[in-house]
Short mmCIF file of C-alpha atoms in Angstrom, two decimals:
data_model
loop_
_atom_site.label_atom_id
_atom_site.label_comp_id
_atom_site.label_asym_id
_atom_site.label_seq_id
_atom_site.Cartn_x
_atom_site.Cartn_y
_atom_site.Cartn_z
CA UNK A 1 -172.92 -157.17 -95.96
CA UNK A 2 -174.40 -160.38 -95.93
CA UNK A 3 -173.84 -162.91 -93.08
CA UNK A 4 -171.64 -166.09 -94.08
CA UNK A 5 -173.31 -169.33 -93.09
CA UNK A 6 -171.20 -171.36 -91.08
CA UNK A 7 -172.55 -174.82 -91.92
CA UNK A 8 -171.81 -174.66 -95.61
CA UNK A 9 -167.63 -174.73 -94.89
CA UNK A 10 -166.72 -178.07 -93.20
CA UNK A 11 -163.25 -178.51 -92.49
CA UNK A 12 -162.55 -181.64 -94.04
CA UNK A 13 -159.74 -181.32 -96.84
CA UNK A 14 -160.55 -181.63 -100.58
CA UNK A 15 -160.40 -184.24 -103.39
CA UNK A 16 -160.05 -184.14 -107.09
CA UNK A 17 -161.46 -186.95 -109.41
CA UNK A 18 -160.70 -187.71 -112.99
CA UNK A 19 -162.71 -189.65 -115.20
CA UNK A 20 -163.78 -190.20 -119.00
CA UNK A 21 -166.86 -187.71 -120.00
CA UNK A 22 -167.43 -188.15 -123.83
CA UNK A 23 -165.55 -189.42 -127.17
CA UNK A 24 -164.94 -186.25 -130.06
CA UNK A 25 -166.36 -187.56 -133.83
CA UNK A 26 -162.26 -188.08 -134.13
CA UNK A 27 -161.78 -190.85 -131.52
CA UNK A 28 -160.33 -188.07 -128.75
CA UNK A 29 -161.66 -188.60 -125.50
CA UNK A 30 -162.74 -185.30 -123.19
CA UNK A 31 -162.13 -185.83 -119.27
CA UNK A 32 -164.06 -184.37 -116.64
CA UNK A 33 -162.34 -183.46 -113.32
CA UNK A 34 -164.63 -182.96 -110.17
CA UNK A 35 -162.89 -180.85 -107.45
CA UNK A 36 -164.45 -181.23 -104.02
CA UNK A 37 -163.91 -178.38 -100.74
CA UNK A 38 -165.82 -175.90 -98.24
CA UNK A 39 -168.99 -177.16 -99.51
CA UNK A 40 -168.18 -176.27 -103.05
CA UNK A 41 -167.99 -179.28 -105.54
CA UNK A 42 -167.26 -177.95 -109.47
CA UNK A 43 -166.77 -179.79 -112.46
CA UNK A 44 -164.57 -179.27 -114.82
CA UNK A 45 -164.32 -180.40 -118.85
CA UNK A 46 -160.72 -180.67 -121.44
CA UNK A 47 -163.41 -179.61 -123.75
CA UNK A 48 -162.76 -175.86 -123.60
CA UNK A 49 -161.62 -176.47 -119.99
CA UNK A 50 -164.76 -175.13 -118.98
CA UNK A 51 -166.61 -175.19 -115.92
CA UNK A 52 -169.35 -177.87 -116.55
CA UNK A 53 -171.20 -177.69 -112.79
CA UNK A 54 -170.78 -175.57 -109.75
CA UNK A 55 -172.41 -176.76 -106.44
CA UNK A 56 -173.21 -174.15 -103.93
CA UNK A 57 -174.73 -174.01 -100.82
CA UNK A 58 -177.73 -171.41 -100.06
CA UNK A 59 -178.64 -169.99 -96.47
CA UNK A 60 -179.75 -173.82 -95.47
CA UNK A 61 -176.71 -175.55 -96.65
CA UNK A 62 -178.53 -177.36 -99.60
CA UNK A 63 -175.56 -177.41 -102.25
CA UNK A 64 -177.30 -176.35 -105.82
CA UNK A 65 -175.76 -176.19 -109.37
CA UNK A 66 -175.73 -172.29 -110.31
CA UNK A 67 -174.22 -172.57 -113.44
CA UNK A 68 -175.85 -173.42 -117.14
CA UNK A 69 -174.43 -176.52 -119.12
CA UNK A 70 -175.28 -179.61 -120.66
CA UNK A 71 -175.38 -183.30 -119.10
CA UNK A 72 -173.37 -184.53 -122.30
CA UNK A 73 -170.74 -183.93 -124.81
CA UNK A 74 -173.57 -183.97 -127.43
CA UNK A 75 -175.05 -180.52 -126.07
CA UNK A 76 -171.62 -178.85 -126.19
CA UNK A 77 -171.27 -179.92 -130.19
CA UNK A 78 -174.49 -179.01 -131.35
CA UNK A 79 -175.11 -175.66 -129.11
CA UNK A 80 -172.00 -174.36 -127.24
CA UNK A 81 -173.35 -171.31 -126.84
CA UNK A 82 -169.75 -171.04 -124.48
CA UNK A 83 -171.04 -172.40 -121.67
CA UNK A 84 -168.34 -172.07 -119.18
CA UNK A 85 -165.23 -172.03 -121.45
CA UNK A 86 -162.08 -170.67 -121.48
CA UNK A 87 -162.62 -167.86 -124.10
CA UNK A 88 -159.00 -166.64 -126.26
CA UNK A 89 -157.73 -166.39 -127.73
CA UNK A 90 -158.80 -162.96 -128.05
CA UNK A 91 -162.10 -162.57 -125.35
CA UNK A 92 -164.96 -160.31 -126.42
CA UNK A 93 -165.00 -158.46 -129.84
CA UNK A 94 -162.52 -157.14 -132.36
CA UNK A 95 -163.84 -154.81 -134.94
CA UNK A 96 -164.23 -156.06 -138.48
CA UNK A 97 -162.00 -159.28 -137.83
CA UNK A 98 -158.64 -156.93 -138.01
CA UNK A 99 -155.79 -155.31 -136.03
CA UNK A 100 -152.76 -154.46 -136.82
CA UNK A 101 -149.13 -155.37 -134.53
CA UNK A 102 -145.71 -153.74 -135.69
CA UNK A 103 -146.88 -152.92 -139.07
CA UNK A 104 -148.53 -155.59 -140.53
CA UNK A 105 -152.19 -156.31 -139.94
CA UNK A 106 -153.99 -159.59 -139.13
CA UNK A 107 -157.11 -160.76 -140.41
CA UNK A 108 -159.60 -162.99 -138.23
CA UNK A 109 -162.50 -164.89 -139.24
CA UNK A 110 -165.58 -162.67 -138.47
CA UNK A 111 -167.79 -164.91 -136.50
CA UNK A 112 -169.84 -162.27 -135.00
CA UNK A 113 -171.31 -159.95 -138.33
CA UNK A 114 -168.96 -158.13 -139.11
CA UNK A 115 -166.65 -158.78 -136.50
CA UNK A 116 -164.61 -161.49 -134.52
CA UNK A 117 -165.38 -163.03 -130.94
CA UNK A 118 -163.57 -164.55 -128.62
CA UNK A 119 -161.08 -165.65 -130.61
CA UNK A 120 -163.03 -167.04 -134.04
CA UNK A 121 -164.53 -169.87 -135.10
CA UNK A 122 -162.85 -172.31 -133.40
CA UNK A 123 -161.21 -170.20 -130.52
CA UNK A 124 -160.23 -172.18 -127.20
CA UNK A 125 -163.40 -173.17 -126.38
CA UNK A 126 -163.71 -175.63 -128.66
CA UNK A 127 -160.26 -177.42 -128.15
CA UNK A 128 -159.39 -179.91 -126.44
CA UNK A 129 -156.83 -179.03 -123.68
CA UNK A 130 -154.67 -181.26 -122.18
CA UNK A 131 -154.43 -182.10 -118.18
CA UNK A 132 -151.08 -180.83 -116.96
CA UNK A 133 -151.56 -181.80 -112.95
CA UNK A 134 -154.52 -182.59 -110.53
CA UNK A 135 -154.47 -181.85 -107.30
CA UNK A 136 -155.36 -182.98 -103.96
CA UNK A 137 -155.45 -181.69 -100.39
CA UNK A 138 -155.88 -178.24 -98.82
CA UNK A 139 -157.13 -176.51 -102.00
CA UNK A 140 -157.72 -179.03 -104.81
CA UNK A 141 -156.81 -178.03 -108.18
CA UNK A 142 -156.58 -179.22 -111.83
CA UNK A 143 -154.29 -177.38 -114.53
CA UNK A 144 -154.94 -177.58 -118.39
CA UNK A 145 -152.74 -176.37 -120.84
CA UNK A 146 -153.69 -175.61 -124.64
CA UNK A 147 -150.68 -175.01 -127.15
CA UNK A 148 -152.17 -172.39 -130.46
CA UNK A 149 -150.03 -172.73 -133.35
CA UNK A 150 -148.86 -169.78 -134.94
CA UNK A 151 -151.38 -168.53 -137.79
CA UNK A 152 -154.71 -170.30 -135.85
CA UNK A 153 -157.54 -168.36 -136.36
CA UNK A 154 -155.09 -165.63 -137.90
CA UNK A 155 -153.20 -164.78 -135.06
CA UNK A 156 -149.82 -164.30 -135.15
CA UNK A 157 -147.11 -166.32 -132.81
CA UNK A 158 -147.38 -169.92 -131.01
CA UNK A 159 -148.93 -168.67 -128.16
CA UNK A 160 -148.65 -171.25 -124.83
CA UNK A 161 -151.54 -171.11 -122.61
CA UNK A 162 -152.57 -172.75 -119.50
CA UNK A 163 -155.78 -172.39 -117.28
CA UNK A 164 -156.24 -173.84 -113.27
CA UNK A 165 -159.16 -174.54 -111.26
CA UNK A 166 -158.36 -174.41 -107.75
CA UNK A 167 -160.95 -174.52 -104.50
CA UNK A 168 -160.01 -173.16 -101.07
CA UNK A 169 -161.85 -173.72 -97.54
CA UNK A 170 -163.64 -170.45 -97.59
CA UNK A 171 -165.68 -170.47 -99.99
CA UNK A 172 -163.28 -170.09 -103.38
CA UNK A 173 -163.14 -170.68 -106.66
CA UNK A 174 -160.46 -169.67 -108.58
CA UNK A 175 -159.22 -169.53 -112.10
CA UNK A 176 -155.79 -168.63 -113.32
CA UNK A 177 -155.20 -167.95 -117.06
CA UNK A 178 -151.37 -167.97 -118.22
CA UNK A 179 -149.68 -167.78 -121.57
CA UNK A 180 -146.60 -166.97 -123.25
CA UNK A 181 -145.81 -166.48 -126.93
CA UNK A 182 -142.77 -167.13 -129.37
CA UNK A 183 -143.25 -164.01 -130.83
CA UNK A 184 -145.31 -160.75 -130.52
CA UNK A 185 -149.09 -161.07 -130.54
CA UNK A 186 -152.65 -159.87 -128.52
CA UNK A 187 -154.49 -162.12 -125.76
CA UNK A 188 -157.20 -161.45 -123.64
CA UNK A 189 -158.36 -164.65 -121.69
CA UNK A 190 -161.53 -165.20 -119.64
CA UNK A 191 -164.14 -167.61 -118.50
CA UNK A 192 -167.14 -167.42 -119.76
CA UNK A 193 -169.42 -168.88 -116.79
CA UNK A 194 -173.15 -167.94 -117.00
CA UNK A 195 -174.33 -168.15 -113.28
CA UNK A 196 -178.18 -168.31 -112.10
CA UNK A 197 -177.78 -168.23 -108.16
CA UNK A 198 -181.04 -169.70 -107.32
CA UNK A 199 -180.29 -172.74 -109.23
CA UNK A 200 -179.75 -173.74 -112.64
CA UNK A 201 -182.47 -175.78 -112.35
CA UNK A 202 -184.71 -173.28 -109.94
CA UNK A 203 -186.86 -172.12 -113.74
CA UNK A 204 -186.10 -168.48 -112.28
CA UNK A 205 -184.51 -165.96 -113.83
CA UNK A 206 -181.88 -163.48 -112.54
CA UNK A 207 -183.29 -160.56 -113.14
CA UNK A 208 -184.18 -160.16 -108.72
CA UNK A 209 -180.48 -161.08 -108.75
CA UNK A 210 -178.68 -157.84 -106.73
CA UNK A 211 -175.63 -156.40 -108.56
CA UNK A 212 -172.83 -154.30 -107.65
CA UNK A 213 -170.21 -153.56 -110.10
CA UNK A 214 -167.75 -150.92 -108.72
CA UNK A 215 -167.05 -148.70 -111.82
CA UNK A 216 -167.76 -145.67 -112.62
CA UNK A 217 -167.43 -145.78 -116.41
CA UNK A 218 -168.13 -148.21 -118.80
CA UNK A 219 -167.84 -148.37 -122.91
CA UNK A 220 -170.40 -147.44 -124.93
CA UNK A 221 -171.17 -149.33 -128.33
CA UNK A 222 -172.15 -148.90 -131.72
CA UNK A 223 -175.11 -151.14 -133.23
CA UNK A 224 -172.35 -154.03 -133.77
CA UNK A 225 -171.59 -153.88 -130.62
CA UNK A 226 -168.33 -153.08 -130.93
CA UNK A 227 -167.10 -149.90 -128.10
CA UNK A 228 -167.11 -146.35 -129.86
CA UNK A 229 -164.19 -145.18 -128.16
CA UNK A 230 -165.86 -143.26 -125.46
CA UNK A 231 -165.26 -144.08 -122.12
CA UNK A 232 -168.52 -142.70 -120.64
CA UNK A 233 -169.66 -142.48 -117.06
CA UNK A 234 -172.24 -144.03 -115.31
CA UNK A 235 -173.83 -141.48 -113.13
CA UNK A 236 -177.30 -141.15 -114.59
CA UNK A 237 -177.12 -144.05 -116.70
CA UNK A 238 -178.75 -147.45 -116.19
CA UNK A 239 -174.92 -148.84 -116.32
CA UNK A 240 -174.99 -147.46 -112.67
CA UNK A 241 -174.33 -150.51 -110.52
CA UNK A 242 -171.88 -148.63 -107.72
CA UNK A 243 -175.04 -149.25 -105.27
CA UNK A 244 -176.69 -152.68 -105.23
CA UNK A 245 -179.22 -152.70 -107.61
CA UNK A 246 -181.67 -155.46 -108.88
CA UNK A 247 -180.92 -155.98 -112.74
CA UNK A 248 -184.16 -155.90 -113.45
CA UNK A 249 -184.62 -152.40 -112.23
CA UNK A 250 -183.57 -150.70 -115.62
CA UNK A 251 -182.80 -153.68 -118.40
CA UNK A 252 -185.68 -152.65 -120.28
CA UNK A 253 -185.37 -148.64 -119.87
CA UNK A 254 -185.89 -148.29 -123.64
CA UNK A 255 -184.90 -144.70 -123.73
CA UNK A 256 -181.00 -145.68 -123.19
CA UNK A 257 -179.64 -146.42 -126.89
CA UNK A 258 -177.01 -148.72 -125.42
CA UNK A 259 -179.87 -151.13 -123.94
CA UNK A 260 -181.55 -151.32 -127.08
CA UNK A 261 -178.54 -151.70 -129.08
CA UNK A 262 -177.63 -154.92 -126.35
CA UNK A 263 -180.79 -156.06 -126.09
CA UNK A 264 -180.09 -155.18 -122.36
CA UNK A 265 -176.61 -155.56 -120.89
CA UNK A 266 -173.96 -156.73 -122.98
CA UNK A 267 -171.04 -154.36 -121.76
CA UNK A 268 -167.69 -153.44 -120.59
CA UNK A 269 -167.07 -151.75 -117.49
CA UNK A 270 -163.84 -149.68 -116.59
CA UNK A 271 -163.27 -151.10 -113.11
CA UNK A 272 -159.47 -149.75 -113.34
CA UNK A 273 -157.20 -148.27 -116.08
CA UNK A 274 -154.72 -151.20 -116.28
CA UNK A 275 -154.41 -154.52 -114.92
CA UNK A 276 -153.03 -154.52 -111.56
CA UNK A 277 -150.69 -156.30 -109.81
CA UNK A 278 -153.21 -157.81 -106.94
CA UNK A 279 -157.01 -159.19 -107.41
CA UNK A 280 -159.90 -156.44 -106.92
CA UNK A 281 -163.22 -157.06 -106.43
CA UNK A 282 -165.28 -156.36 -110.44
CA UNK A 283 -168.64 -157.32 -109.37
CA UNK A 284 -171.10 -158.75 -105.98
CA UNK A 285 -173.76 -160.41 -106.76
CA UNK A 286 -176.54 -161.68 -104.32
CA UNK A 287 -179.83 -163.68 -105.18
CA UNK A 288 -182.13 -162.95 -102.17
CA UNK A 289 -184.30 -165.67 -102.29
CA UNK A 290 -181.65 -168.47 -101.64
CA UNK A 291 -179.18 -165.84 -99.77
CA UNK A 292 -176.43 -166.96 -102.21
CA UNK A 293 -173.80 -164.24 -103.15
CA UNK A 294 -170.70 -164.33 -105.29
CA UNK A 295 -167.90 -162.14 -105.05
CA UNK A 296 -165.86 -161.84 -108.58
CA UNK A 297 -162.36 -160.32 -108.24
CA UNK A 298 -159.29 -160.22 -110.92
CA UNK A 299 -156.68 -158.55 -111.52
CA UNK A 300 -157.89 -157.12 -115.39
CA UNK A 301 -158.86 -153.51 -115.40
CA UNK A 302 -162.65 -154.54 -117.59
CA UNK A 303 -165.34 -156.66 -116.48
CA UNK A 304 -167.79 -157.74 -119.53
CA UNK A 305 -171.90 -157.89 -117.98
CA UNK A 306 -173.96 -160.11 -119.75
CA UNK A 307 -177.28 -160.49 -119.11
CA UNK A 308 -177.58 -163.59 -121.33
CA UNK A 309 -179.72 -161.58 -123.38
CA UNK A 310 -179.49 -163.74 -126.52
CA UNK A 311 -180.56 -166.62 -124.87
CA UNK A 312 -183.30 -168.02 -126.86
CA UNK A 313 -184.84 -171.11 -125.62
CA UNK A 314 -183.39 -173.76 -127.80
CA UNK A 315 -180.77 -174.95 -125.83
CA UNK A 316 -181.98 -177.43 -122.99
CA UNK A 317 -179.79 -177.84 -119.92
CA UNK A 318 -178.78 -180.11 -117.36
CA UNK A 319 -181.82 -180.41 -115.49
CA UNK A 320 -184.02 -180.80 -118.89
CA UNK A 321 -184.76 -176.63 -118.69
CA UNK A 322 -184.49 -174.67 -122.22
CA UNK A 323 -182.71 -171.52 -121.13
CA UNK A 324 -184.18 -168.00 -121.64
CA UNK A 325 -183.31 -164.47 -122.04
CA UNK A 326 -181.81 -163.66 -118.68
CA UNK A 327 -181.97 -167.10 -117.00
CA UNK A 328 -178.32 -166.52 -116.41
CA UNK A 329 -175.72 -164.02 -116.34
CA UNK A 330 -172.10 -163.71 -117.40
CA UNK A 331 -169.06 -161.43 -115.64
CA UNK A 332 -166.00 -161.92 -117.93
CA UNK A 333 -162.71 -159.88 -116.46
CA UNK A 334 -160.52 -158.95 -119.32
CA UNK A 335 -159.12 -156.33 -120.81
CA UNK A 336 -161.66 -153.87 -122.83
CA UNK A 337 -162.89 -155.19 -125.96
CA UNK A 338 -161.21 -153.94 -129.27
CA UNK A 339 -158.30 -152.76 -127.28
CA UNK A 340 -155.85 -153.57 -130.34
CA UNK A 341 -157.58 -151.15 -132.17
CA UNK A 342 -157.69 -148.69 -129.48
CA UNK A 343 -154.64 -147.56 -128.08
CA UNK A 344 -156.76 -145.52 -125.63
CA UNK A 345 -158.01 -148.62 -123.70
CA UNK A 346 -154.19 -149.40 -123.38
CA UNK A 347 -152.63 -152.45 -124.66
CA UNK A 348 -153.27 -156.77 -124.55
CA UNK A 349 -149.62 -157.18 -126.23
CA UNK A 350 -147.99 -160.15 -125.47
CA UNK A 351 -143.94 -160.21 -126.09
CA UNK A 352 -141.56 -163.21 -125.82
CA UNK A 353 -140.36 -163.50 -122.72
CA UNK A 354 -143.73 -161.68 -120.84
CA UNK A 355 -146.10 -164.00 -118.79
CA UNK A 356 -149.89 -163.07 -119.66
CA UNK A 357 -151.65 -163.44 -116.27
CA UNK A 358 -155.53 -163.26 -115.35
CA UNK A 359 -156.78 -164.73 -111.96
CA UNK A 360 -160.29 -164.65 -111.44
CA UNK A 361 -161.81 -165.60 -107.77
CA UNK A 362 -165.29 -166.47 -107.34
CA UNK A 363 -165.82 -166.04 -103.92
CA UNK A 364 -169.14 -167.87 -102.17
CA UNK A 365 -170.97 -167.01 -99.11
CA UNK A 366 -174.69 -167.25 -97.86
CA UNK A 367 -176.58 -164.63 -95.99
CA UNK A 368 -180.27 -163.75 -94.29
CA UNK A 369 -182.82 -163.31 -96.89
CA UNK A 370 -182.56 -159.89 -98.21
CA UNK A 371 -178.95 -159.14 -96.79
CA UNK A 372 -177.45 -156.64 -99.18
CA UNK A 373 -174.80 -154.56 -98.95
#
């Protein structure tokens, strides 16, 4: 387990600042709210309400972006590739754009070949969401809400959702996804983060990164990547994170069909059956070189791994960078992808009445160079 450095958690309490980021071609304007605590300073847009920045301290206490992004509005417009966002309002794939709810099936724009992700061609990412409440004090928070009429992007029911950033003193990050619907429909929300722990800016890429991800099955896929329906175990595999393991040990083990078809990792992995009532941890990641490692927990029973594997050098970041294949990596909690056509993977039903709920913590720490677990 690594050892937490004590320097990088003052006590002081936190703050939360609002202020103008960028004008839409329409006139709108998109806010950015910084939240300040424990050492951790992140940055938050309306645009998608996506996480823009993330300061974090390494084993010395030097505070260092670790997530990918643009230093404008312009770079989210032209190539969003979702940096950050708040993904829905269906996260991850559904198989040729369709599902069916009561009887009567849907039909979503198919943004992804032959299929739809994360929720179409102008899913919640690229909305503008509307500050609800901002926070200060012992865990500073802001709270966006996003109302989705009923037919957008083909799915049925007004569907009412609302996403906070909150920081705590040890070391916290976490987001909270909530909606409710006027009528029977599917959601699956998630952020969609990519995270370099040596630095967004550091030119490195994450492929000495350590990963843990404590399942022991995970879903295959076909050459669209959508899942096949087996639920397949690791053992054997190079899906087999249970121990730490760099993620460069097997992401080019060409012999695996399901790293060729990905391009490397681009999968779901069955952390639980069903969402649970408490958080559990998905995923541990550590970056030996700067002794930074993130904890992800959630409630949802998936975790999507992304190794950023389409990543292609034409976007250029914050720090002036074009990001590569595997400069980054993403760990999406959800519920499986393609669930509403698979009543195996169980169910992301929403009735009237129900509260959806997904809290994701990203939890912070820094250790001795080469602590793993």
């Amino acid at each position: 387990m690594a050892l937490t450095c004590a320097c990088a958690l003052p006590a002081a309490a936190g703050e939360a600042k609002r202020a103008p980021f960028g004008t839409l071609p329409d006139g709108r304007v998109v806010e950015e709210v910084t939240l300040s605590r424990g050492g951790l300073t992140a940055r938050i847009l309306t645009w998608g309400a996506l996480l823009r920045s993330l300061d974090v301290p390494d084993r010395a206490g030097k505070a260092t972006d670790v997530v990918l992004g643009y230093k404008d509005l312009a770079g989210y417009m032209k190539a969003p590739n979702y940096f950050g966002v708040s993904v829905g309002r269906y996260a991850n794939r559904i198989r040729a754009g369709r599902f069916s709810l009561d009887g009567k099936e849907y039909t979503l724009a198919r943004n992804d070949g032959p299929n739809a992700l994360h929720g179409g061609r102008e899913g919640f990412d690229k909305r503008l969401w509307t500050v609800t409440e901002v926070k200060d004090g012992a865990a500073p928070s802001v709270t966006l809400r996003y109302v989705s009429d009923d037919g957008e992007e083909g799915y049925p029911g007004t569907l009412t959702a609302s996403v906070t950033y909150a920081l705590d003193s040890d070391g916290t990050l976490t987001v909270e996804y909530r909606a409710t619907t006027d009528k029977p429909t599917i959601v699956n929300l998630t952020n969609h983060s990519f995270f370099n722990l040596a630095g967004e800016d550091s030119g490195r890429m994450i492929l000495d990164h350590v990963l843990t991800i404590p399942a022991e099955r995970y879903t295959p896929v076909d050459e669209t990547l959508i899942p096949t329906g087996e639920i397949a175990p690791v053992a054997g595999t190079p899906f087999d994170f249970r121990k730490a393991t760099p993620i460069g040990a097997r992401i080019r083990e060409g012999r695996d069909p399901q790293i060729l078809r990905g391009r490397g990792y681009d999968h779901n992995f069955v952390v639980t059956n069903a969402p649970t009532a408490d958080a559990h941890l998905v995923a541990r990641v550590e970056d030996p070189a700067s002794g930074r490692v993130m904890e992800v927990a959630s409630n949802q029973p998936g975790v999507q791994f992304y190794a950023g594997n389409f990543l292609d050098a034409t976007a250029v970041g914050k720090s002036g960078l074009s990001y590569r294949q595997s400069d980054a990596l993403a760990l999406e909690p959800q519920v499986f992808p393609d669930t509403p056509n698979r009543p195996s993977f169980g169910t992301a039903r929403l009735d009237p009445g129900a509260t959806y709920r997904n809290v994701i913590t990203y939890r912070f720490s820094a250790g001795r160079s080469g602590a793993t677990k």
